[in-house]
Amino acid sequence: MANANLLVELFVEELPPKALKKLGESFGTTLLEQLRAQGLASGNARLTTFASPRRLAAHITDVAARAADKPVSQKLMPASVGLDASGQATPALLKKLQSLGADASAVAGLKRALDGKAEALFYESTVRGASLAEGLHKAMGDALARLPIPKVMTYQLADGWTDVKFVRPAHGLVALHGREVVPIEVLGLKAGNTTQGHRFEAATEQVTIADADGYADALASQGAVIASFEARRADIVRQLAAAAQQVGGGARPIEDDALLDEVTALVERPNVLTCAFETQFLDVPQECLILTMKANQKYFPLLDAKGKLTNKFLVVSNIRPQDPAAVVGGNERVVRPRLADAKFFFDQDRRKTLESRVPGLAKVVYHNKLGTQGERIERVRAIAKVIGAQLGSDHVAHAADTAARLAKADLLTDMVGEFPELQGIMGGYYARHDGLGDEIATAIEDHYRPRFAGDALPRNQVGTVVALADKLETLAGLFAIGQLPTGDKDPFALRRHALGIVRMLMEQDLPLQLDQLVGEALALFPQAGPQAAAQLGDFIYDRLAGLLREQGYSAQEVDAVLALRPQRLGDVAKRLAAVRAFAALPEAPALAAANKRIGNILKKAERADAHVSEPLLREQAEKALYEATRTVAPRAGAQFDAGDYTGSLQTLAALRGPVDAFFDDVMVNAEEADLRLNRLGLLATLHGAMNRVADLSRLVVEK
């Protein structure tokens, strides 16, 4: 049979919705990989995956009915062992041939070739290519074994005796090569050409797949199922937009890719319906209502043109009744108690002020080695005071102290107890209700920011101070007790906290010294060992290096700047720009190489003070370098002090000629000690002047 397209479908009970997309991709990808590995699918074969709540399927083009035969050359044994002195086969050789299904007649056809230093015997044969049934059976086994599922179910087959393990019970198997059924058996199921459609709306009980290419069309027409995950997702997006437009007023559904993927995995024939709830619930903060509708009911809340929640929401139903009133009414009836609970929590919480809840935090354990949330708050307050003082604003320091004291109080509210995702957000609402003012309320709301990569930073300086203090306290405490991230395990999200600190210091250009912040935070923990400060500092700089590389800076540029461990992170971007501009100069490679050479010389020197005695300068080249350094270094230093890092490095480029001449004409390690130390002092002076912006030696390209 000639090559044809292949269709495989496994029909199962409802699959885990949050994992469905990955299950479909993994199933199809592994099938194609394994068929290619066996020579059944060509390199040009194209894969189309299908995944719905009750099926995993894959369509693969250009699949052979049988793989091509392969010539195989197999080493048997050294010729000296396999043949006697007269060239006749030894018993050992005959036994080996017999194990391969050959007899003595094969001896004459054996190939003799060098294998290392000795001659060996090779048996050449042709291995018949695997049939599609054989290859697909193996590929299916691998595809099912590699599915990314944390737990499997154990269930019995119809015989009542055989146990099968899979993510969900499987009830059908389709395997078509063109129009022909591929005779395989998987999970106790024999392949055929029929499957089942929509649980309620299929036109026929059994959907017959005439050929591999007609799978999606047959399911759509006979089974009322959109088999493709992506096609179903796109249809939902289209219907959501159309329904929002019909509501009018600039309404739009909330954007949430994770929710959209999950809903796509819950339905086989999506039908978007518009529902509503009582407007009285809009008095509750919209974050609460949105979260309960999304998390508990998988609804899409509708926002108005200004981003405010409306009393309308969209439901993605799996059925399309002629009269959807019952479906709409049912969903409205279900959501009402959820919203009523949210309103009750909100009303109850506002009966107590945040201030009155603070003492209760002394009873909430934060970490068994770090005490309670009450103790933690005092540490955050102490760090916030230090940061506020460094920023030079008594008002900011006082407001940050208030915000830090109240920032965790919402952990004891009913709303946050029900929806932990709202911590901080609800604190902001309750702070406004308590009359604390917008500045402190916003700071409480924002002190968890940035919560994830790309998240917005705190919106005011008080919020920034509290957010920095909160993250520093978390990092310092856990580093103090040795709870460092290992590999891909980071249960306390310390990498995210460090990245948040880096972003705030950089993007808001705060005049704060990183090592000082780390030291102040660690000083609050008596458990901190002598290595904790260095470990935490390295950890934060590692996060900074990764962030900079993601922004497009080269590893050499990042390494050159961070080698100096700049304390004010707001300067890092300017330093990187200066290094990039310097590296483009024609003098840069020679100066970077010379800088590296100077650094190596100074490392090996017994003493190298940055002091030069002019009378000890004998060679013309060292006099010229001294004069050039006296002229150039102060000018470059003034530019550095003014923050003109690019100008500073470009000024230093004038030293290339004198530096090259110095190394060509001057022996640094002279026999006379005074002369040697003077030349080392000249190099130390030069080295200090050249490496204020970055360690230029890191720009040398290793060959």
XYZ file of C-alpha atoms in Angstrom:
703
model
C 0.000 0.000 0.000
C 1.290 3.495 -0.827
C 1.836 6.200 1.744
C -1.339 7.723 3.183
C -2.421 9.974 6.008
C -2.911 8.500 9.463
C -5.633 9.307 12.011
C -5.569 8.016 15.582
C -8.204 8.831 18.199
C -8.539 7.638 21.781
C -12.093 8.142 23.077
C -12.206 8.524 26.864
C -14.252 9.849 29.744
C -13.908 13.556 30.578
C -10.245 14.535 30.797
C -8.805 17.019 33.351
C -9.597 20.425 31.796
C -6.519 22.286 33.016
C -4.251 19.641 31.492
C -6.139 18.972 28.254
C -4.150 21.279 25.974
C -0.812 19.787 27.050
C -2.212 16.256 26.851
C -3.268 16.774 23.229
C 0.057 18.300 22.222
C 2.087 15.596 23.974
C 0.001 12.770 22.492
C 0.421 13.946 18.899
C 4.063 15.000 19.192
C 5.178 11.678 20.673
C 3.264 9.694 18.058
C 4.985 11.562 15.249
C 8.423 11.270 16.860
C 8.077 7.515 17.317
C 6.740 6.893 13.812
C 9.647 8.873 12.376
C 12.120 6.965 14.516
C 10.807 3.700 13.038
C 10.930 4.990 9.470
C 7.140 5.052 9.079
C 6.716 8.841 8.862
C 8.842 11.037 6.638
C 10.662 14.164 7.722
C 8.051 16.188 5.834
C 5.123 14.624 7.686
C 2.794 17.236 9.211
C 1.007 16.837 12.531
C -2.447 18.135 13.467
C -3.584 17.519 17.028
C -7.135 17.324 18.334
C -8.199 17.501 21.966
C -11.667 17.771 23.424
C -13.056 16.811 26.849
C -13.633 13.230 25.661
C -10.954 12.568 23.069
C -7.282 12.830 22.173
C -6.473 12.520 18.484
C -3.710 13.135 15.983
C -3.638 13.395 12.182
C -0.252 12.725 10.550
C 0.413 13.087 6.836
C 2.576 10.891 4.611
C 2.766 7.715 6.689
C 4.007 4.472 5.121
C 2.212 1.128 5.429
C 5.597 -0.500 6.073
C 8.999 0.979 6.807
C 11.803 0.364 4.322
C 14.086 -2.602 4.944
C 17.438 -1.706 6.524
C 20.848 -3.239 5.884
C 22.538 -4.133 9.179
C 26.185 -4.991 9.792
C 26.728 -6.773 13.093
C 30.090 -7.492 14.638
C 30.383 -11.124 15.671
C 33.837 -11.703 17.156
C 37.557 -11.371 16.354
C 38.581 -13.383 13.276
C 41.166 -15.241 15.346
C 38.371 -16.557 17.551
C 35.811 -17.287 14.843
C 38.124 -19.024 12.366
C 40.735 -21.734 12.967
C 44.172 -21.904 11.332
C 42.711 -23.462 8.196
C 40.039 -20.767 7.887
C 37.190 -23.005 8.995
C 34.445 -21.788 11.339
C 34.953 -22.544 14.998
C 32.145 -23.875 17.206
C 31.937 -20.433 18.829
C 31.232 -18.778 15.481
C 28.647 -21.371 14.478
C 26.852 -20.935 17.813
C 26.789 -17.160 17.363
C 25.376 -17.498 13.831
C 22.740 -19.907 15.096
C 21.614 -17.340 17.672
C 21.092 -14.909 14.797
C 18.997 -17.406 12.805
C 21.800 -18.316 10.350
C 23.692 -21.546 9.731
C 27.129 -22.648 8.511
C 26.298 -21.585 4.955
C 26.548 -17.950 6.092
C 30.263 -18.302 6.961
C 31.372 -17.748 3.368
C 29.475 -14.429 3.254
C 30.958 -12.981 6.438
C 32.887 -9.749 6.031
C 36.388 -9.392 7.488
C 37.467 -5.897 8.518
C 39.767 -4.205 10.990
C 38.194 -3.328 14.314
C 40.839 -1.327 16.091
C 44.082 -3.260 15.811
C 42.527 -6.701 15.311
C 40.548 -8.122 12.423
C 36.915 -8.965 13.190
C 34.078 -10.844 11.505
C 30.884 -9.000 10.558
C 27.532 -10.521 9.633
C 25.612 -8.429 7.119
C 21.872 -8.876 6.844
C 18.726 -7.020 5.968
C 16.206 -6.235 8.682
C 12.653 -6.098 7.456
C 10.978 -2.746 8.137
C 8.228 -2.589 10.724
C 4.643 -2.712 9.538
C 2.407 0.216 10.424
C 0.463 -1.956 12.864
C 3.655 -2.930 14.681
C 5.079 0.578 14.663
C 1.845 2.303 15.659
C 1.326 -0.104 18.543
C 4.761 0.779 19.903
C 4.257 4.513 19.238
C 0.917 4.481 21.056
C 2.495 2.801 24.060
C 5.174 5.491 24.220
C 2.679 8.325 23.620
C 0.411 7.190 26.460
C 3.338 6.570 28.814
C 4.718 10.075 28.239
C 1.486 11.991 28.773
C 2.065 14.726 31.392
C -0.350 13.405 33.998
C 0.530 13.433 37.711
C -1.905 10.629 38.634
C -3.589 7.808 36.753
C -6.800 5.880 37.394
C -7.005 2.115 37.677
C -10.125 0.567 36.175
C -11.292 -2.827 34.942
C -12.058 -3.887 31.404
C -15.361 -5.457 30.421
C -14.057 -8.938 31.298
C -14.095 -7.933 34.959
C -10.569 -9.203 35.563
C -8.078 -7.114 33.625
C -6.874 -3.889 35.241
C -5.854 -0.912 33.098
C -4.159 2.282 34.239
C -4.789 5.548 32.430
C -5.724 9.149 33.199
C -9.417 8.365 32.574
C -11.253 5.188 31.455
C -10.940 4.737 27.680
C -13.903 3.431 25.667
C -12.936 3.632 22.006
C -10.002 3.585 19.592
C -9.859 4.768 15.989
C -6.821 4.068 13.812
C -7.148 4.797 10.090
C -4.448 4.744 7.429
C -6.267 6.399 4.593
C -9.489 4.383 4.537
C -7.981 1.235 6.059
C -8.282 0.382 9.748
C -4.878 -0.280 11.329
C -5.286 -3.478 13.406
C -3.857 -2.462 16.772
C -5.008 -2.954 20.359
C -4.358 -0.393 23.100
C -5.673 -0.248 26.689
C -7.747 -3.344 25.927
C -9.453 -1.652 22.961
C -9.344 -2.841 19.353
C -9.073 -0.150 16.705
C -11.980 0.569 14.394
C -13.399 3.453 12.377
C -16.249 4.574 14.644
C -16.349 6.976 17.562
C -18.942 8.877 19.552
C -19.935 12.506 19.150
C -21.441 15.033 21.542
C -22.941 13.465 24.638
C -26.323 15.181 24.050
C -26.432 16.708 20.572
C -24.853 14.185 18.195
C -26.998 13.330 15.166
C -26.099 9.632 15.461
C -25.008 7.435 18.337
C -21.958 6.216 16.395
C -19.930 8.517 14.153
C -18.275 6.673 11.271
C -14.949 8.065 10.071
C -14.712 7.163 6.385
C -11.068 8.128 6.000
C -8.275 9.779 7.970
C -8.730 13.175 6.318
C -12.452 13.352 7.074
C -12.157 13.079 10.863
C -12.846 16.687 11.860
C -15.640 17.144 9.310
C -17.361 13.891 10.310
C -17.313 14.820 13.991
C -18.630 18.301 13.234
C -21.455 17.166 10.929
C -22.508 13.911 12.596
C -21.232 14.329 16.125
C -21.780 18.057 16.821
C -18.194 18.271 18.080
C -15.423 20.738 17.236
C -12.499 18.375 17.700
C -9.657 20.881 17.373
C -8.723 22.633 20.615
C -7.533 25.736 18.760
C -10.599 25.904 16.510
C -12.890 25.554 19.519
C -10.973 28.243 21.413
C -11.176 30.614 18.447
C -14.920 29.977 18.185
C -15.368 30.852 21.869
C -13.376 34.080 21.437
C -15.541 35.010 18.450
C -18.776 34.279 20.308
C -17.640 36.183 23.425
C -16.872 39.273 21.344
C -20.208 39.030 19.508
C -22.166 38.640 22.740
C -20.376 41.613 24.327
C -21.089 43.731 21.279
C -24.756 42.809 21.499
C -24.852 43.988 25.125
C -23.572 47.374 23.908
C -22.107 50.274 25.820
C -18.555 49.313 24.905
C -18.835 46.135 26.964
C -15.983 43.641 26.692
C -15.303 40.277 28.332
C -12.460 40.103 30.797
C -9.217 38.857 29.250
C -7.893 35.692 30.870
C -6.040 33.158 28.733
C -5.956 30.523 31.484
C -9.742 30.739 31.938
C -10.244 30.629 28.169
C -8.110 27.478 27.878
C -9.944 25.830 30.761
C -13.387 26.600 29.345
C -12.270 25.367 25.915
C -11.368 22.083 27.627
C -14.815 21.812 29.230
C -16.982 21.982 26.108
C -17.152 20.199 22.753
C -19.713 22.482 21.127
C -19.435 25.958 22.685
C -22.454 28.218 22.922
C -22.006 31.617 24.603
C -25.008 32.994 26.489
C -25.495 36.343 28.226
C -26.641 36.337 31.857
C -27.109 39.004 34.537
C -27.151 39.462 38.305
C -28.712 42.053 40.591
C -27.028 45.480 40.481
C -26.905 45.634 44.296
C -23.922 43.274 44.197
C -21.888 45.909 42.344
C -21.375 47.612 45.726
C -18.886 44.826 46.475
C -15.327 45.444 45.174
C -15.264 44.189 41.603
C -12.140 42.092 42.202
C -14.189 39.910 44.584
C -17.043 39.427 42.135
C -14.747 38.790 39.183
C -12.725 36.230 41.129
C -15.733 34.277 42.349
C -17.277 34.195 38.859
C -14.028 33.109 37.218
C -12.702 30.689 39.816
C -15.908 29.010 40.943
C -18.191 29.202 37.918
C -15.852 29.657 34.902
C -17.848 32.681 33.758
C -16.562 35.657 31.773
C -17.554 38.901 33.574
C -18.305 41.856 31.310
C -16.547 45.185 31.841
C -17.738 48.533 30.538
C -15.694 50.880 28.359
C -13.950 52.293 31.464
C -12.999 48.871 32.797
C -15.675 48.799 35.490
C -17.619 45.607 36.165
C -21.184 45.476 34.846
C -23.962 43.232 36.114
C -23.738 41.103 32.956
C -21.604 38.004 32.480
C -21.090 35.436 29.723
C -21.474 31.676 30.079
C -19.932 29.146 27.695
C -22.469 26.345 27.518
C -21.889 22.905 26.029
C -25.393 22.679 24.559
C -27.431 24.746 22.085
C -31.126 24.466 23.032
C -33.727 26.244 20.922
C -34.805 28.196 23.992
C -31.763 29.002 26.178
C -33.877 30.578 28.936
C -33.546 27.557 31.220
C -29.730 27.518 30.825
C -29.500 31.266 31.425
C -31.823 31.120 34.423
C -29.915 28.185 35.908
C -26.586 29.984 35.713
C -28.049 33.178 37.164
C -29.543 31.161 40.003
C -26.218 29.424 40.695
C -24.120 32.594 40.776
C -26.433 34.513 43.098
C -25.419 32.694 46.340
C -21.740 33.138 45.425
C -22.165 36.875 45.047
C -24.275 37.036 48.200
C -21.454 35.354 50.119
C -18.980 37.911 48.789
C -21.290 40.768 49.846
C -21.718 39.237 53.294
C -17.957 38.882 53.764
C -17.393 42.463 52.640
C -20.062 43.869 54.961
C -18.830 41.827 57.934
C -15.186 42.737 57.402
C -15.924 46.465 57.424
C -17.347 46.224 60.946
C -13.767 45.973 62.274
C -10.934 48.323 61.426
C -7.609 47.078 60.133
C -5.958 48.564 63.226
C -8.121 46.402 65.491
C -7.015 43.280 63.651
C -3.270 43.871 64.051
C -2.958 42.266 67.529
C -4.491 39.088 66.107
C -1.492 38.658 63.789
C 0.568 37.706 66.855
C -1.398 34.431 66.863
C -0.748 33.628 63.187
C 2.391 31.568 62.613
C 4.478 32.852 59.718
C 7.274 30.244 59.875
C 8.199 27.921 62.725
C 11.748 29.329 62.755
C 10.815 32.951 62.097
C 7.902 33.494 64.448
C 4.451 34.973 63.877
C 3.058 37.423 61.374
C 3.030 39.963 64.197
C 6.799 39.599 64.660
C 7.279 39.720 60.916
C 5.378 43.001 60.680
C 7.715 44.590 63.221
C 10.692 43.562 61.093
C 9.073 44.958 57.944
C 8.404 48.221 59.796
C 12.031 48.453 60.874
C 13.286 47.981 57.310
C 10.688 50.435 55.959
C 11.873 53.082 58.433
C 15.470 52.658 57.278
C 14.492 52.931 53.612
C 12.282 55.957 54.267
C 15.130 57.675 56.124
C 17.554 56.949 53.286
C 15.125 58.511 50.837
C 15.300 61.626 52.994
C 11.578 62.110 53.608
C 10.091 62.085 57.103
C 6.598 61.999 55.610
C 7.380 58.920 53.505
C 9.026 57.204 56.472
C 6.013 57.861 58.736
C 3.435 56.846 56.103
C 5.430 53.722 55.230
C 5.523 52.750 58.909
C 1.725 53.021 59.113
C 1.193 51.099 55.881
C 3.658 48.366 56.944
C 1.894 47.961 60.311
C -1.475 47.446 58.607
C -0.366 45.679 55.411
C -1.023 42.132 56.639
C -4.144 42.854 58.699
C -6.439 41.790 55.856
C -5.139 38.227 56.258
C -7.575 37.955 59.175
C -10.619 39.095 57.165
C -13.341 36.743 55.946
C -12.906 37.847 52.337
C -9.202 37.012 52.185
C -9.864 33.808 54.098
C -12.208 32.772 51.274
C -10.116 34.255 48.450
C -6.399 34.387 49.401
C -5.650 35.882 45.977
C -7.241 39.144 47.204
C -4.761 39.823 50.016
C -3.459 43.346 49.724
C -6.292 44.326 47.396
C -8.876 44.017 50.163
C -6.517 45.727 52.595
C -6.610 48.756 50.303
C -10.415 48.819 50.271
C -10.670 48.430 54.043
C -8.007 51.125 54.609
C -10.057 53.607 52.571
C -13.159 52.624 54.525
C -11.230 53.281 57.767
C -10.368 56.789 56.536
C -6.626 56.211 56.232
C -6.347 58.115 52.987
C -5.537 57.111 49.445
C -1.743 57.178 49.864
C -1.648 54.567 52.615
C -4.498 52.532 51.117
C -2.712 52.361 47.761
C 0.537 51.395 49.506
C -1.213 48.528 51.330
C -2.811 47.368 48.077
C 0.473 47.559 46.152
C 2.934 46.165 48.685
C 2.853 42.693 47.071
C 3.815 44.164 43.676
C 5.296 43.077 41.414
C 3.510 39.764 41.944
C 4.811 38.167 38.730
C 7.095 38.867 35.770
C 5.905 41.949 33.918
C 3.548 43.049 36.700
C 3.168 46.759 37.450
C 5.287 48.307 40.216
C 3.820 50.109 43.263
C 2.113 53.334 42.248
C 3.496 55.648 44.938
C 6.703 55.994 46.927
C 5.142 54.794 50.182
C 4.013 51.604 48.451
C 7.494 51.142 46.989
C 9.093 51.467 50.434
C 6.725 48.908 51.985
C 7.063 46.525 49.012
C 10.862 46.703 49.232
C 10.778 46.158 52.985
C 8.375 43.220 52.688
C 10.469 41.457 50.047
C 13.756 42.163 51.823
C 12.356 40.756 55.068
C 11.203 37.601 53.299
C 14.562 37.062 51.590
C 16.664 37.914 54.635
C 14.645 35.685 56.953
C 14.709 32.626 54.758
C 18.387 33.069 53.870
C 19.135 33.485 57.586
C 17.670 30.043 58.341
C 19.181 28.422 55.251
C 15.979 28.037 53.226
C 17.605 28.804 49.861
C 16.069 27.793 46.522
C 17.576 24.648 45.005
C 17.377 23.802 41.305
C 13.847 24.397 40.085
C 12.419 24.243 43.613
C 11.534 27.625 45.075
C 8.578 27.067 47.434
C 8.772 30.579 48.925
C 9.105 32.322 45.520
C 12.407 33.900 46.576
C 13.518 34.382 42.971
C 10.360 36.392 42.312
C 10.956 38.492 45.438
C 14.558 39.218 44.419
C 13.478 40.146 40.917
C 10.860 42.487 42.351
C 13.525 44.264 44.430
C 15.761 44.575 41.365
C 12.967 46.025 39.236
C 11.931 48.591 41.835
C 15.499 49.769 42.459
C 16.267 49.953 38.733
C 13.074 51.217 37.148
C 12.354 53.794 39.851
C 16.043 54.811 40.065
C 16.020 54.834 43.864
C 19.126 56.308 45.563
C 19.603 53.211 47.735
C 22.697 51.050 48.294
C 21.898 47.363 47.773
C 24.483 45.923 50.180
C 23.331 48.343 52.873
C 19.709 47.247 52.409
C 20.713 43.597 52.645
C 22.808 44.250 55.746
C 20.022 46.164 57.496
C 17.529 43.374 56.778
C 19.818 40.548 57.907
C 20.686 42.422 61.109
C 17.109 41.726 62.279
C 17.724 37.961 62.274
C 20.065 36.574 64.950
C 20.066 33.259 63.051
C 21.948 34.824 60.116
C 25.449 33.406 59.714
C 28.520 35.239 58.432
C 27.918 33.991 54.883
C 24.282 35.101 54.653
C 25.004 38.627 53.386
C 27.286 37.401 50.590
C 24.835 34.631 49.640
C 21.845 36.971 49.505
C 23.792 39.628 47.613
C 24.954 37.087 45.028
C 21.392 35.780 44.721
C 20.003 39.246 43.941
C 22.786 40.040 41.459
C 22.137 36.707 39.719
C 18.500 37.711 39.236
C 19.664 41.091 37.927
C 22.019 39.399 35.452
C 19.224 37.181 34.140
C 16.875 40.144 33.754
C 19.478 42.133 31.814
C 20.207 39.254 29.452
C 16.469 38.924 28.791
C 16.468 42.626 27.873
C 19.000 41.973 25.108
C 22.351 42.763 26.701
C 25.156 40.320 25.966
C 26.633 38.111 28.660
C 29.963 39.967 28.333
C 28.338 43.381 28.769
C 26.385 42.215 31.813
C 29.425 40.480 33.304
C 31.592 43.594 32.834
C 29.139 45.860 34.669
C 28.066 43.490 37.446
C 31.644 42.423 38.204
C 31.918 45.728 40.108
C 28.669 44.989 42.019
C 27.241 48.496 41.471
C 25.312 49.490 44.560
C 22.822 51.859 42.962
C 20.942 49.648 40.515
C 19.362 52.636 38.793
C 22.804 53.300 37.277
C 23.131 49.851 35.730
C 21.326 50.688 32.489
C 23.549 53.760 31.954
C 26.663 51.700 32.654
C 25.565 49.072 30.149
C 24.912 51.704 27.503
C 28.388 53.132 28.144
C 30.006 49.698 27.854
C 28.159 48.993 24.609
C 29.291 52.348 23.158
C 32.867 51.740 24.331
C 32.956 48.246 22.810
C 32.116 49.760 19.417
C 35.258 51.951 19.482
C 38.309 50.758 17.486
C 40.477 51.161 20.622
C 38.235 48.910 22.749
C 39.694 45.424 22.021
C 43.293 46.525 22.700
C 42.376 48.438 25.862
C 40.240 45.546 27.181
C 43.103 43.099 26.562
C 45.598 45.462 28.212
C 43.241 45.898 31.165
C 43.078 42.151 31.609
C 46.857 41.907 31.410
C 47.232 44.664 34.022
C 44.777 42.881 36.310
C 46.719 39.627 36.069
C 50.025 41.415 36.780
C 48.589 43.166 39.844
C 47.125 39.904 41.194
C 50.567 38.306 41.154
C 52.393 41.352 42.536
C 53.559 41.271 46.152
C 52.490 44.899 46.607
C 50.918 47.368 44.197
C 49.932 50.666 45.785
C 48.392 53.240 43.458
C 51.328 55.594 44.037
C 53.866 56.806 41.508
C 57.201 58.578 42.174
C 57.957 60.719 39.145
C 61.789 60.681 39.601
C 61.728 56.851 39.280
C 60.198 56.996 35.813
C 63.129 56.165 33.500
C 61.768 54.884 30.208
C 60.163 57.276 27.768
C 57.121 54.962 27.396
C 56.379 54.932 31.132
C 56.790 58.708 31.322
C 54.357 59.093 28.414
C 51.806 56.768 30.085
C 52.173 58.648 33.358
C 51.539 61.985 31.685
C 48.609 60.604 29.682
C 47.095 59.101 32.817
C 47.505 62.385 34.723
C 45.703 64.170 31.905
C 43.004 61.668 31.000
C 42.118 60.097 34.362
C 40.878 63.294 36.070
C 38.750 64.201 33.060
C 37.255 60.699 32.909
C 36.742 60.757 36.672
C 34.859 64.049 36.519
C 32.592 62.629 33.818
C 32.016 59.511 35.936
C 31.104 61.579 38.992
C 28.653 63.558 36.851
C 26.976 60.332 35.719
C 28.298 60.580 32.147
C 29.514 56.999 31.984
C 29.614 56.879 28.194
C 31.773 60.004 28.032
C 34.060 58.682 30.766
C 34.845 55.472 28.881
C 35.273 57.260 25.580
C 37.755 59.652 27.215
C 39.766 56.656 28.448
C 40.076 55.410 24.860
C 42.835 58.017 24.370
C 45.093 55.862 26.557
C 45.385 53.077 23.998
C 48.591 54.392 22.353
C 50.515 55.048 25.593
C 49.384 51.707 27.056
C 50.495 49.751 23.973
C 53.866 51.543 23.958
C 54.333 50.856 27.676
C 53.929 47.106 27.278
C 56.125 47.104 24.165
C 59.053 49.022 25.713
C 58.903 48.644 29.498
C 59.767 45.653 31.695
C 57.329 45.853 34.605
C 59.043 43.286 36.817
C 62.391 45.044 36.916
C 65.093 43.643 39.212
C 65.317 46.872 41.209
C 62.569 46.808 43.825
C 61.892 50.556 43.815
C 61.605 50.621 40.052
C 59.340 47.558 40.008
C 57.004 48.907 42.699
C 56.820 52.275 40.951
C 55.776 50.661 37.692
C 53.245 48.501 39.527
C 51.906 51.671 41.146
C 51.509 53.259 37.720
C 49.561 50.215 36.531
C 47.415 50.218 39.682
C 46.582 53.895 39.103
C 45.672 53.148 35.496
C 43.660 50.074 36.475
C 41.620 52.036 38.995
C 40.870 54.784 36.494
C 39.809 52.362 33.752
C 37.445 50.198 35.815
C 35.106 52.617 37.533
C 32.207 52.103 35.100
C 32.783 48.401 34.436
C 35.479 45.740 34.513
C 36.714 46.208 30.962
C 38.755 42.991 31.072
C 35.453 41.076 30.908
C 34.996 42.365 27.342
C 37.928 40.289 26.078
C 36.679 37.557 23.754
C 38.308 34.256 24.691
C 39.624 32.312 21.707
